[in-house]
């Protein structure tokens, strides 16, 4: 009986050790795979005189960028070296996204109100559209907007709870909505109009992700940037710009 008990205990202890090892293994696998991504290192960085910069897009040329501040709720035109060129007259509410359309309009995303606002290039209000997005947490809403010239669709991301890629037509009629699961949150988006792909940045994961138009990851990179919240990609020379919210920095990367 004693021998049987010892044998049973030995059997149980081996099982316990095996189960524990499996938990540790699969637990480590269930964590983000961010550590396996290639690391992008900036080739330039520039200090901005704008607080809490969020989102980024090119203007009429790739030497001009637009960004928004969720501190001042203003829209800014900046150079690719980080110099502020203009502050537009519009004042929004918790601005988080911006995109440049048809060489004559800007569209900005107001996170808490779940609104997209259309402006002219001086910042005059034209119209607004409230997006029908589930609102679990007020400050986890619309984070980025970008426009595809090849199909005239907008691509909008909702940060988290729920994490969504939203595709609309030019009048913001919903065409599709995709649940995103590849990062901890989603803080900026840019359409690559040449390759017909998306670039999505994650603040919490500190990653840049090349994706299909349905939000499926093609390639991911780690970036040494704190609170990345805006992204602009030029496919002609594979140059990527990212802004940091908390650091008020503009970073330039080269995709190889």
PDB file of C-alpha atoms in Angstrom:
ATOM      1  CA  UNK A   1       0.000   0.000   0.000  1.00  0.00           C
ATOM      2  CA  UNK A   2       2.818   2.354   0.972  1.00  0.00           C
ATOM      3  CA  UNK A   3       4.669   1.523  -2.241  1.00  0.00           C
ATOM      4  CA  UNK A   4       1.524   2.118  -4.283  1.00  0.00           C
ATOM      5  CA  UNK A   5       1.020   5.484  -2.567  1.00  0.00           C
ATOM      6  CA  UNK A   6       4.588   6.491  -3.338  1.00  0.00           C
ATOM      7  CA  UNK A   7       4.156   5.423  -6.948  1.00  0.00           C
ATOM      8  CA  UNK A   8       0.871   7.325  -7.233  1.00  0.00           C
ATOM      9  CA  UNK A   9       2.444  10.414  -5.677  1.00  0.00           C
ATOM     10  CA  UNK A  10       5.358  10.152  -8.085  1.00  0.00           C
ATOM     11  CA  UNK A  11       2.923   9.855 -10.980  1.00  0.00           C
ATOM     12  CA  UNK A  12       0.937  12.853  -9.748  1.00  0.00           C
ATOM     13  CA  UNK A  13       4.042  14.959  -9.182  1.00  0.00           C
ATOM     14  CA  UNK A  14       5.273  14.203 -12.711  1.00  0.00           C
ATOM     15  CA  UNK A  15       1.885  15.200 -14.087  1.00  0.00           C
ATOM     16  CA  UNK A  16       1.920  18.402 -12.049  1.00  0.00           C
ATOM     17  CA  UNK A  17       5.380  19.264 -13.353  1.00  0.00           C
ATOM     18  CA  UNK A  18       4.297  18.505 -16.918  1.00  0.00           C
ATOM     19  CA  UNK A  19       1.181  20.651 -16.605  1.00  0.00           C
ATOM     20  CA  UNK A  20       3.174  23.490 -15.041  1.00  0.00           C
ATOM     21  CA  UNK A  21       5.698  23.350 -17.872  1.00  0.00           C
ATOM     22  CA  UNK A  22       2.909  23.424 -20.446  1.00  0.00           C
ATOM     23  CA  UNK A  23       1.301  26.434 -18.736  1.00  0.00           C
ATOM     24  CA  UNK A  24       4.605  28.301 -18.760  1.00  0.00           C
ATOM     25  CA  UNK A  25       5.224  27.431 -22.407  1.00  0.00           C
ATOM     26  CA  UNK A  26       1.797  28.306 -23.719  1.00  0.00           C
ATOM     27  CA  UNK A  27       1.592  31.316 -21.425  1.00  0.00           C
ATOM     28  CA  UNK A  28       4.744  32.701 -22.969  1.00  0.00           C
ATOM     29  CA  UNK A  29       3.381  31.952 -26.442  1.00  0.00           C
ATOM     30  CA  UNK A  30       0.125  33.762 -25.672  1.00  0.00           C
ATOM     31  CA  UNK A  31       1.991  36.953 -24.872  1.00  0.00           C
ATOM     32  CA  UNK A  32       2.523  39.393 -27.718  1.00  0.00           C
ATOM     33  CA  UNK A  33       5.019  38.227 -30.346  1.00  0.00           C
ATOM     34  CA  UNK A  34       6.393  41.774 -30.459  1.00  0.00           C
ATOM     35  CA  UNK A  35       9.839  40.563 -29.328  1.00  0.00           C
ATOM     36  CA  UNK A  36      10.174  38.577 -32.563  1.00  0.00           C
ATOM     37  CA  UNK A  37       9.588  41.578 -34.818  1.00  0.00           C
ATOM     38  CA  UNK A  38      12.374  43.387 -36.620  1.00  0.00           C
ATOM     39  CA  UNK A  39      13.321  46.681 -34.994  1.00  0.00           C
ATOM     40  CA  UNK A  40      13.025  49.894 -36.979  1.00  0.00           C
ATOM     41  CA  UNK A  41      15.491  52.569 -35.924  1.00  0.00           C
ATOM     42  CA  UNK A  42      14.836  56.227 -36.761  1.00  0.00           C
ATOM     43  CA  UNK A  43      17.159  57.909 -39.224  1.00  0.00           C
ATOM     44  CA  UNK A  44      16.031  61.366 -38.030  1.00  0.00           C
ATOM     45  CA  UNK A  45      14.151  62.818 -35.074  1.00  0.00           C
ATOM     46  CA  UNK A  46      12.839  66.348 -34.552  1.00  0.00           C
ATOM     47  CA  UNK A  47      11.372  68.100 -31.527  1.00  0.00           C
ATOM     48  CA  UNK A  48       7.967  69.660 -32.141  1.00  0.00           C
ATOM     49  CA  UNK A  49       6.629  72.797 -30.459  1.00  0.00           C
ATOM     50  CA  UNK A  50       3.154  71.213 -30.369  1.00  0.00           C
ATOM     51  CA  UNK A  51       1.936  69.366 -27.292  1.00  0.00           C
ATOM     52  CA  UNK A  52       0.314  65.916 -27.491  1.00  0.00           C
ATOM     53  CA  UNK A  53       0.557  65.413 -31.235  1.00  0.00           C
ATOM     54  CA  UNK A  54      -1.747  62.720 -32.535  1.00  0.00           C
ATOM     55  CA  UNK A  55      -2.083  61.268 -36.037  1.00  0.00           C
ATOM     56  CA  UNK A  56      -0.258  62.415 -39.120  1.00  0.00           C
ATOM     57  CA  UNK A  57      -0.831  62.740 -42.860  1.00  0.00           C
ATOM     58  CA  UNK A  58       0.877  64.209 -45.890  1.00  0.00           C
ATOM     59  CA  UNK A  59      -0.411  67.430 -47.411  1.00  0.00           C
ATOM     60  CA  UNK A  60      -0.206  68.495 -51.060  1.00  0.00           C
ATOM     61  CA  UNK A  61       3.396  67.208 -51.217  1.00  0.00           C
ATOM     62  CA  UNK A  62       5.395  64.698 -49.193  1.00  0.00           C
ATOM     63  CA  UNK A  63       7.444  67.550 -47.698  1.00  0.00           C
ATOM     64  CA  UNK A  64       4.389  68.807 -45.793  1.00  0.00           C
ATOM     65  CA  UNK A  65       2.530  67.042 -42.995  1.00  0.00           C
ATOM     66  CA  UNK A  66      -0.609  67.723 -40.987  1.00  0.00           C
ATOM     67  CA  UNK A  67      -1.054  66.711 -37.374  1.00  0.00           C
ATOM     68  CA  UNK A  68      -3.520  67.414 -34.576  1.00  0.00           C
ATOM     69  CA  UNK A  69      -3.096  68.109 -30.883  1.00  0.00           C
ATOM     70  CA  UNK A  70      -5.409  66.593 -28.317  1.00  0.00           C
ATOM     71  CA  UNK A  71      -4.060  69.219 -25.906  1.00  0.00           C
ATOM     72  CA  UNK A  72      -5.070  72.337 -27.860  1.00  0.00           C
ATOM     73  CA  UNK A  73      -7.638  70.542 -30.091  1.00  0.00           C
ATOM     74  CA  UNK A  74      -6.076  72.358 -33.059  1.00  0.00           C
ATOM     75  CA  UNK A  75      -4.840  71.264 -36.490  1.00  0.00           C
ATOM     76  CA  UNK A  76      -1.264  72.062 -37.518  1.00  0.00           C
ATOM     77  CA  UNK A  77       0.663  72.093 -40.765  1.00  0.00           C
ATOM     78  CA  UNK A  78       4.308  71.122 -40.235  1.00  0.00           C
ATOM     79  CA  UNK A  79       7.415  70.407 -42.292  1.00  0.00           C
ATOM     80  CA  UNK A  80       9.094  67.006 -42.360  1.00  0.00           C
ATOM     81  CA  UNK A  81      11.830  68.527 -40.201  1.00  0.00           C
ATOM     82  CA  UNK A  82       9.279  69.312 -37.499  1.00  0.00           C
ATOM     83  CA  UNK A  83       8.860  73.055 -38.051  1.00  0.00           C
ATOM     84  CA  UNK A  84       5.346  74.417 -37.504  1.00  0.00           C
ATOM     85  CA  UNK A  85       4.175  76.100 -40.717  1.00  0.00           C
ATOM     86  CA  UNK A  86       0.609  77.003 -39.763  1.00  0.00           C
ATOM     87  CA  UNK A  87      -2.048  76.604 -37.087  1.00  0.00           C
ATOM     88  CA  UNK A  88      -5.526  76.268 -38.570  1.00  0.00           C
ATOM     89  CA  UNK A  89      -8.435  78.253 -37.169  1.00  0.00           C
ATOM     90  CA  UNK A  90     -10.619  75.257 -36.278  1.00  0.00           C
ATOM     91  CA  UNK A  91     -10.813  74.168 -32.632  1.00  0.00           C
ATOM     92  CA  UNK A  92     -12.230  70.706 -32.112  1.00  0.00           C
ATOM     93  CA  UNK A  93     -12.944  68.349 -29.247  1.00  0.00           C
ATOM     94  CA  UNK A  94     -10.292  65.748 -28.348  1.00  0.00           C
ATOM     95  CA  UNK A  95      -8.815  65.592 -31.845  1.00  0.00           C
ATOM     96  CA  UNK A  96      -7.079  62.298 -32.624  1.00  0.00           C
ATOM     97  CA  UNK A  97      -7.118  61.815 -36.400  1.00  0.00           C
ATOM     98  CA  UNK A  98      -6.447  63.818 -39.562  1.00  0.00           C
ATOM     99  CA  UNK A  99      -6.333  63.148 -43.309  1.00  0.00           C
ATOM    100  CA  UNK A 100      -5.886  65.264 -46.441  1.00  0.00           C
ATOM    101  CA  UNK A 101      -8.340  64.701 -49.306  1.00  0.00           C
ATOM    102  CA  UNK A 102      -8.561  65.912 -52.920  1.00  0.00           C
ATOM    103  CA  UNK A 103      -5.928  68.615 -52.354  1.00  0.00           C
ATOM    104  CA  UNK A 104      -8.571  70.847 -50.792  1.00  0.00           C
ATOM    105  CA  UNK A 105     -10.041  69.298 -47.646  1.00  0.00           C
ATOM    106  CA  UNK A 106      -8.991  67.999 -44.259  1.00  0.00           C
ATOM    107  CA  UNK A 107     -10.989  65.487 -42.247  1.00  0.00           C
ATOM    108  CA  UNK A 108     -10.382  65.253 -38.507  1.00  0.00           C
ATOM    109  CA  UNK A 109     -11.579  62.655 -35.999  1.00  0.00           C
ATOM    110  CA  UNK A 110     -12.961  63.655 -32.599  1.00  0.00           C
ATOM    111  CA  UNK A 111     -12.420  60.676 -30.318  1.00  0.00           C
ATOM    112  CA  UNK A 112     -14.867  61.224 -27.466  1.00  0.00           C
ATOM    113  CA  UNK A 113     -17.709  62.508 -29.663  1.00  0.00           C
ATOM    114  CA  UNK A 114     -17.168  59.779 -32.305  1.00  0.00           C
ATOM    115  CA  UNK A 115     -17.360  62.473 -35.001  1.00  0.00           C
ATOM    116  CA  UNK A 116     -15.572  63.111 -38.293  1.00  0.00           C
ATOM    117  CA  UNK A 117     -15.362  66.812 -39.208  1.00  0.00           C
ATOM    118  CA  UNK A 118     -14.682  68.124 -42.711  1.00  0.00           C
ATOM    119  CA  UNK A 119     -12.647  71.355 -43.007  1.00  0.00           C
ATOM    120  CA  UNK A 120     -11.199  73.475 -45.755  1.00  0.00           C
ATOM    121  CA  UNK A 121      -7.443  74.083 -45.747  1.00  0.00           C
ATOM    122  CA  UNK A 122      -7.798  77.230 -43.638  1.00  0.00           C
ATOM    123  CA  UNK A 123      -9.654  75.244 -40.993  1.00  0.00           C
ATOM    124  CA  UNK A 124     -13.169  76.489 -41.727  1.00  0.00           C
ATOM    125  CA  UNK A 125     -15.920  74.062 -40.751  1.00  0.00           C
ATOM    126  CA  UNK A 126     -17.846  72.449 -43.631  1.00  0.00           C
ATOM    127  CA  UNK A 127     -19.745  69.510 -42.144  1.00  0.00           C
ATOM    128  CA  UNK A 128     -19.587  66.742 -39.550  1.00  0.00           C
ATOM    129  CA  UNK A 129     -20.648  63.119 -39.355  1.00  0.00           C
ATOM    130  CA  UNK A 130     -21.249  61.088 -36.188  1.00  0.00           C
ATOM    131  CA  UNK A 131     -19.943  57.549 -36.521  1.00  0.00           C
ATOM    132  CA  UNK A 132     -22.030  54.707 -35.158  1.00  0.00           C
ATOM    133  CA  UNK A 133     -19.390  52.987 -33.019  1.00  0.00           C
ATOM    134  CA  UNK A 134     -20.012  51.103 -29.782  1.00  0.00           C
ATOM    135  CA  UNK A 135     -18.869  53.323 -26.897  1.00  0.00           C
ATOM    136  CA  UNK A 136     -17.696  51.292 -23.903  1.00  0.00           C
ATOM    137  CA  UNK A 137     -15.062  53.787 -22.738  1.00  0.00           C
ATOM    138  CA  UNK A 138     -15.323  57.445 -23.769  1.00  0.00           C
ATOM    139  CA  UNK A 139     -11.574  57.910 -24.274  1.00  0.00           C
ATOM    140  CA  UNK A 140     -11.085  54.739 -26.336  1.00  0.00           C
ATOM    141  CA  UNK A 141     -12.758  55.853 -29.550  1.00  0.00           C
ATOM    142  CA  UNK A 142     -11.762  57.122 -32.991  1.00  0.00           C
ATOM    143  CA  UNK A 143      -7.956  57.348 -33.200  1.00  0.00           C
ATOM    144  CA  UNK A 144      -7.068  57.644 -36.849  1.00  0.00           C
ATOM    145  CA  UNK A 145      -8.450  58.301 -40.313  1.00  0.00           C
ATOM    146  CA  UNK A 146      -6.959  57.926 -43.786  1.00  0.00           C
ATOM    147  CA  UNK A 147      -8.263  58.174 -47.343  1.00  0.00           C
ATOM    148  CA  UNK A 148      -7.686  55.854 -50.290  1.00  0.00           C
ATOM    149  CA  UNK A 149      -7.577  57.621 -53.638  1.00  0.00           C
ATOM    150  CA  UNK A 150      -7.808  54.351 -55.606  1.00  0.00           C
ATOM    151  CA  UNK A 151     -11.324  53.509 -54.347  1.00  0.00           C
ATOM    152  CA  UNK A 152     -12.413  56.762 -52.631  1.00  0.00           C
ATOM    153  CA  UNK A 153     -12.914  54.991 -49.312  1.00  0.00           C
ATOM    154  CA  UNK A 154     -12.071  56.169 -45.806  1.00  0.00           C
ATOM    155  CA  UNK A 155     -10.302  53.829 -43.391  1.00  0.00           C
ATOM    156  CA  UNK A 156     -10.868  54.683 -39.734  1.00  0.00           C
ATOM    157  CA  UNK A 157      -9.612  52.961 -36.606  1.00  0.00           C
ATOM    158  CA  UNK A 158     -11.244  52.714 -33.211  1.00  0.00           C
ATOM    159  CA  UNK A 159      -8.560  52.457 -30.517  1.00  0.00           C
ATOM    160  CA  UNK A 160      -9.996  49.626 -28.378  1.00  0.00           C
ATOM    161  CA  UNK A 161     -13.117  48.284 -26.691  1.00  0.00           C
ATOM    162  CA  UNK A 162     -13.841  47.513 -29.481  1.00  0.00           C
ATOM    163  CA  UNK A 163     -10.676  47.526 -31.612  1.00  0.00           C
ATOM    164  CA  UNK A 164     -11.969  48.128 -35.127  1.00  0.00           C
ATOM    165  CA  UNK A 165     -10.943  48.980 -38.657  1.00  0.00           C
ATOM    166  CA  UNK A 166     -13.909  50.767 -40.228  1.00  0.00           C
ATOM    167  CA  UNK A 167     -14.248  51.178 -43.999  1.00  0.00           C
ATOM    168  CA  UNK A 168     -16.697  53.747 -45.395  1.00  0.00           C
ATOM    169  CA  UNK A 169     -17.467  55.372 -48.716  1.00  0.00           C
ATOM    170  CA  UNK A 170     -16.742  59.041 -49.345  1.00  0.00           C
ATOM    171  CA  UNK A 171     -19.994  60.038 -47.609  1.00  0.00           C
ATOM    172  CA  UNK A 172     -19.177  57.904 -44.549  1.00  0.00           C
ATOM    173  CA  UNK A 173     -21.709  55.212 -45.304  1.00  0.00           C
ATOM    174  CA  UNK A 174     -20.450  52.030 -43.651  1.00  0.00           C
ATOM    175  CA  UNK A 175     -19.049  49.467 -46.086  1.00  0.00           C
ATOM    176  CA  UNK A 176     -17.286  47.065 -43.712  1.00  0.00           C
ATOM    177  CA  UNK A 177     -15.976  46.741 -40.177  1.00  0.00           C
ATOM    178  CA  UNK A 178     -13.106  44.466 -39.157  1.00  0.00           C
ATOM    179  CA  UNK A 179     -12.114  43.442 -35.634  1.00  0.00           C
ATOM    180  CA  UNK A 180      -8.384  43.971 -34.988  1.00  0.00           C
ATOM    181  CA  UNK A 181      -6.475  41.592 -32.715  1.00  0.00           C
ATOM    182  CA  UNK A 182      -2.781  41.915 -33.573  1.00  0.00           C
ATOM    183  CA  UNK A 183      -1.848  44.656 -31.070  1.00  0.00           C
ATOM    184  CA  UNK A 184      -2.808  45.970 -27.644  1.00  0.00           C
ATOM    185  CA  UNK A 185      -4.372  49.097 -29.126  1.00  0.00           C
ATOM    186  CA  UNK A 186      -4.478  51.029 -32.408  1.00  0.00           C
ATOM    187  CA  UNK A 187      -3.446  54.676 -32.494  1.00  0.00           C
ATOM    188  CA  UNK A 188      -2.842  55.758 -36.088  1.00  0.00           C
ATOM    189  CA  UNK A 189      -3.468  54.705 -39.683  1.00  0.00           C
ATOM    190  CA  UNK A 190      -2.177  55.553 -43.159  1.00  0.00           C
ATOM    191  CA  UNK A 191      -3.223  54.278 -46.599  1.00  0.00           C
ATOM    192  CA  UNK A 192      -0.484  53.271 -49.036  1.00  0.00           C
ATOM    193  CA  UNK A 193      -2.225  54.254 -52.270  1.00  0.00           C
ATOM    194  CA  UNK A 194       0.386  52.666 -54.538  1.00  0.00           C
ATOM    195  CA  UNK A 195       0.413  49.169 -53.024  1.00  0.00           C
ATOM    196  CA  UNK A 196      -3.181  49.417 -51.775  1.00  0.00           C
ATOM    197  CA  UNK A 197      -2.248  48.530 -48.214  1.00  0.00           C
ATOM    198  CA  UNK A 198      -2.607  50.039 -44.756  1.00  0.00           C
ATOM    199  CA  UNK A 199      -0.023  51.034 -42.173  1.00  0.00           C
ATOM    200  CA  UNK A 200      -1.298  50.914 -38.597  1.00  0.00           C
ATOM    201  CA  UNK A 201       0.635  51.996 -35.507  1.00  0.00           C
ATOM    202  CA  UNK A 202       0.048  50.796 -31.946  1.00  0.00           C
ATOM    203  CA  UNK A 203       0.778  53.013 -28.954  1.00  0.00           C
ATOM    204  CA  UNK A 204       0.746  50.301 -26.264  1.00  0.00           C
ATOM    205  CA  UNK A 205       2.547  47.681 -28.360  1.00  0.00           C
ATOM    206  CA  UNK A 206       5.004  50.233 -29.838  1.00  0.00           C
ATOM    207  CA  UNK A 207       4.709  48.562 -33.238  1.00  0.00           C
ATOM    208  CA  UNK A 208       4.179  49.561 -36.844  1.00  0.00           C
ATOM    209  CA  UNK A 209       2.141  47.101 -38.876  1.00  0.00           C
ATOM    210  CA  UNK A 210       1.752  46.769 -42.636  1.00  0.00           C
ATOM    211  CA  UNK A 211      -1.717  45.352 -43.267  1.00  0.00           C
ATOM    212  CA  UNK A 212      -4.166  44.393 -45.964  1.00  0.00           C
ATOM    213  CA  UNK A 213      -7.219  46.572 -46.549  1.00  0.00           C
ATOM    214  CA  UNK A 214      -9.109  44.169 -44.276  1.00  0.00           C
ATOM    215  CA  UNK A 215      -6.673  44.695 -41.390  1.00  0.00           C
ATOM    216  CA  UNK A 216      -4.741  41.440 -41.766  1.00  0.00           C
ATOM    217  CA  UNK A 217      -1.075  41.801 -40.818  1.00  0.00           C
ATOM    218  CA  UNK A 218       1.498  41.413 -43.579  1.00  0.00           C
ATOM    219  CA  UNK A 219       4.549  42.557 -41.625  1.00  0.00           C
ATOM    220  CA  UNK A 220       5.223  44.126 -38.228  1.00  0.00           C
ATOM    221  CA  UNK A 221       8.082  46.146 -36.752  1.00  0.00           C
ATOM    222  CA  UNK A 222       9.013  47.225 -33.243  1.00  0.00           C
ATOM    223  CA  UNK A 223       9.791  50.935 -32.920  1.00  0.00           C
ATOM    224  CA  UNK A 224      11.749  52.683 -30.125  1.00  0.00           C
ATOM    225  CA  UNK A 225       9.107  55.391 -29.759  1.00  0.00           C
ATOM    226  CA  UNK A 226       7.126  56.266 -26.643  1.00  0.00           C
ATOM    227  CA  UNK A 227       3.392  56.748 -27.277  1.00  0.00           C
ATOM    228  CA  UNK A 228       3.423  56.635 -31.098  1.00  0.00           C
ATOM    229  CA  UNK A 229       0.084  58.079 -32.185  1.00  0.00           C
ATOM    230  CA  UNK A 230       0.427  59.126 -35.800  1.00  0.00           C
ATOM    231  CA  UNK A 231       1.827  57.641 -38.989  1.00  0.00           C
ATOM    232  CA  UNK A 232       2.458  58.737 -42.583  1.00  0.00           C
ATOM    233  CA  UNK A 233       4.092  56.496 -45.181  1.00  0.00           C
ATOM    234  CA  UNK A 234       5.498  57.482 -48.572  1.00  0.00           C
ATOM    235  CA  UNK A 235       5.716  54.314 -50.712  1.00  0.00           C
ATOM    236  CA  UNK A 236       7.723  56.097 -53.420  1.00  0.00           C
ATOM    237  CA  UNK A 237      10.827  56.156 -51.223  1.00  0.00           C
ATOM    238  CA  UNK A 238       9.700  53.854 -48.361  1.00  0.00           C
ATOM    239  CA  UNK A 239       9.957  56.686 -45.841  1.00  0.00           C
ATOM    240  CA  UNK A 240       7.803  56.478 -42.735  1.00  0.00           C
ATOM    241  CA  UNK A 241       7.036  59.315 -40.303  1.00  0.00           C
ATOM    242  CA  UNK A 242       5.717  58.783 -36.785  1.00  0.00           C
ATOM    243  CA  UNK A 243       4.759  61.286 -34.084  1.00  0.00           C
ATOM    244  CA  UNK A 244       4.969  60.695 -30.356  1.00  0.00           C
ATOM    245  CA  UNK A 245       2.109  62.064 -28.264  1.00  0.00           C
ATOM    246  CA  UNK A 246       3.873  62.358 -24.902  1.00  0.00           C
ATOM    247  CA  UNK A 247       7.308  63.299 -26.259  1.00  0.00           C
ATOM    248  CA  UNK A 248       6.166  65.786 -28.949  1.00  0.00           C
ATOM    249  CA  UNK A 249       8.670  64.276 -31.368  1.00  0.00           C
ATOM    250  CA  UNK A 250       8.608  63.554 -35.089  1.00  0.00           C
ATOM    251  CA  UNK A 251      10.557  60.449 -36.164  1.00  0.00           C
ATOM    252  CA  UNK A 252      11.646  59.467 -39.661  1.00  0.00           C
ATOM    253  CA  UNK A 253      12.252  55.825 -40.634  1.00  0.00           C
ATOM    254  CA  UNK A 254      13.370  54.018 -43.769  1.00  0.00           C
ATOM    255  CA  UNK A 255      11.606  50.738 -44.590  1.00  0.00           C
ATOM    256  CA  UNK A 256      14.053  48.337 -46.244  1.00  0.00           C
TER     257      UNK A 256
END
